Coordinates of C-alpha atoms in Angstrom, one line a residue:
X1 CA 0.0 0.0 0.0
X2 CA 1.4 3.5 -0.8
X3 CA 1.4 6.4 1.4
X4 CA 0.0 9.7 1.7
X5 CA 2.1 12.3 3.4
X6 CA 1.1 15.4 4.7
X7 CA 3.6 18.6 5.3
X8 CA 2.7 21.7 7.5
X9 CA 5.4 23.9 5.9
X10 CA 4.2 26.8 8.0
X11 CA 2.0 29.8 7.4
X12 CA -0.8 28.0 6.1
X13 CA 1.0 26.7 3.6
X14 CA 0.4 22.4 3.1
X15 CA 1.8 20.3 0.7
X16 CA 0.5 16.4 0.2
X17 CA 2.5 13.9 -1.4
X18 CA 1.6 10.2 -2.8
X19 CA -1.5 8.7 -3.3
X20 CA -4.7 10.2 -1.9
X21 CA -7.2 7.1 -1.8
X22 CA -9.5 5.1 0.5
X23 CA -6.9 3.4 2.7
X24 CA -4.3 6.5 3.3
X25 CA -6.9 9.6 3.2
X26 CA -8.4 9.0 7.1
X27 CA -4.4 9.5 8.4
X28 CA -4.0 12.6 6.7
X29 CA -7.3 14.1 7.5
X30 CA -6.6 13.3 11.2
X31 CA -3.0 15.2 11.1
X32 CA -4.6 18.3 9.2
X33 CA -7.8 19.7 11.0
X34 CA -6.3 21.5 14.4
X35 CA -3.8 23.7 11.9
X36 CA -6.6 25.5 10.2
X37 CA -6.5 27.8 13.0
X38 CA -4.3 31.1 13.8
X39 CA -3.3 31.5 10.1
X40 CA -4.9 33.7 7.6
X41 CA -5.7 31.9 4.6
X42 CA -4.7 28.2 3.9
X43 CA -2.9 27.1 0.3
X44 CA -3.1 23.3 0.0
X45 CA -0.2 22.5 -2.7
X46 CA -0.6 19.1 -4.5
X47 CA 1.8 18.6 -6.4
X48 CA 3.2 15.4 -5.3
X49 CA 0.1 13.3 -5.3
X50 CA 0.9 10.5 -7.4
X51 CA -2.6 9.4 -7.7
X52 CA -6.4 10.5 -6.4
X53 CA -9.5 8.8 -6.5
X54 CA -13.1 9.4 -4.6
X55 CA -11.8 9.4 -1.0
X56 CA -9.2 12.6 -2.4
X57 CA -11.6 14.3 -3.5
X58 CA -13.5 14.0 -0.4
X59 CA -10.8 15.2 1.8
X60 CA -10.9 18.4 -0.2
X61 CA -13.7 18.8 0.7
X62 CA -13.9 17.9 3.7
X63 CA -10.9 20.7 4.5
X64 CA -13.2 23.1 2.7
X65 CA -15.9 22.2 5.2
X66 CA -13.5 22.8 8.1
X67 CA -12.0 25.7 6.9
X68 CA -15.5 27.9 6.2
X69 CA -16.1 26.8 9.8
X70 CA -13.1 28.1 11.3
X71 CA -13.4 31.0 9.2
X72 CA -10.1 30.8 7.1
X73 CA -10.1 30.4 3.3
X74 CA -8.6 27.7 2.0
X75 CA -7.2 26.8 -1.6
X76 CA -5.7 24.1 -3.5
X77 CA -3.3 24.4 -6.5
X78 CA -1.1 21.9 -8.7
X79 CA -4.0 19.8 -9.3
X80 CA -3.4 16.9 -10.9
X81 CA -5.5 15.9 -13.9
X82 CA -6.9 12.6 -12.1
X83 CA -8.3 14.9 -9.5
X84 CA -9.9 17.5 -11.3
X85 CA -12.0 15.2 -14.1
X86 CA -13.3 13.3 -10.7
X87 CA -14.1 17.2 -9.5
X88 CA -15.6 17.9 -12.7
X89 CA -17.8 15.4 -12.9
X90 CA -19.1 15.5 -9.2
X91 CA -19.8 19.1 -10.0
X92 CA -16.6 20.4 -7.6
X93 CA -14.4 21.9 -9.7
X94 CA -15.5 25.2 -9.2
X95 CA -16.5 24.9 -5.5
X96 CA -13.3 23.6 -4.6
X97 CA -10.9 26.3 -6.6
X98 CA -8.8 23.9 -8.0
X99 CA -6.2 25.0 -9.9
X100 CA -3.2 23.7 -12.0

C-alpha cells in the first residue's frame, strides 16, 4: 500500500505527497484539521500526489468544510488531472478552486 504524506510547511502553507485514496486519506485528515487555525488563509499545494480517487476528493472537501467553519479560506493548486476530471464530474471543480 502507498502512502500519503502530509507537510505543514508553515503559514498556512500544506503540501501532500503520494497517493490520496481510501486506505491512506483518514491518516491525513486526522493530522490536518487543528492547523486551520491562527493562520490567515490556507494554500493546500498538491503537487506530489501520485494518484487521487473518490476518497481525495473527499478530503478536499472535507478541509473546505472545516475551513468555512473556522473561518479561514482555503485553496488548492497543482491539481493533478486525475483529481480535477473526478471534480468535474461531481460538479466540484469550481467549489473547490482547483487549480493547475
Amino acid at each position: 500500500m502507498a502512502e500519503a504524506r502530509f507537510t505543514d510547511k508553515g503559514d498556512g502553507h500544506w503540501l501532500l505527497e503520494g497517493e490520496l485514496g481510501f486506505a491512506t486519506v483518514p491518516t491525513v485528515l486526522q493530522h490536518a484539521g487543528a492547523d486551520m487555525h491562527g493562520v490567515a488563509g490556507i494554500r493546500v499545494d498538491l503537487r506530489g500526489v501520485t494518484r487521487a480517487d473518490s476518497a481525495g476528493l473527499a478530503l478536499l472537501v472535507e478541509w473546505l468544510r472545516e475551513s468555512e467553519r473556522a473561518g479561514v479560506p482555503i485553496s488548492f493548486v497543482n491539481v493533478g488531472l486525475q483529481l480535477l476530471s473526478i471534480a468535474r464530474v461531481c460538479g466540484l471543480e469550481e467549489i473547490l478552486s482547483l487549480s493547475r
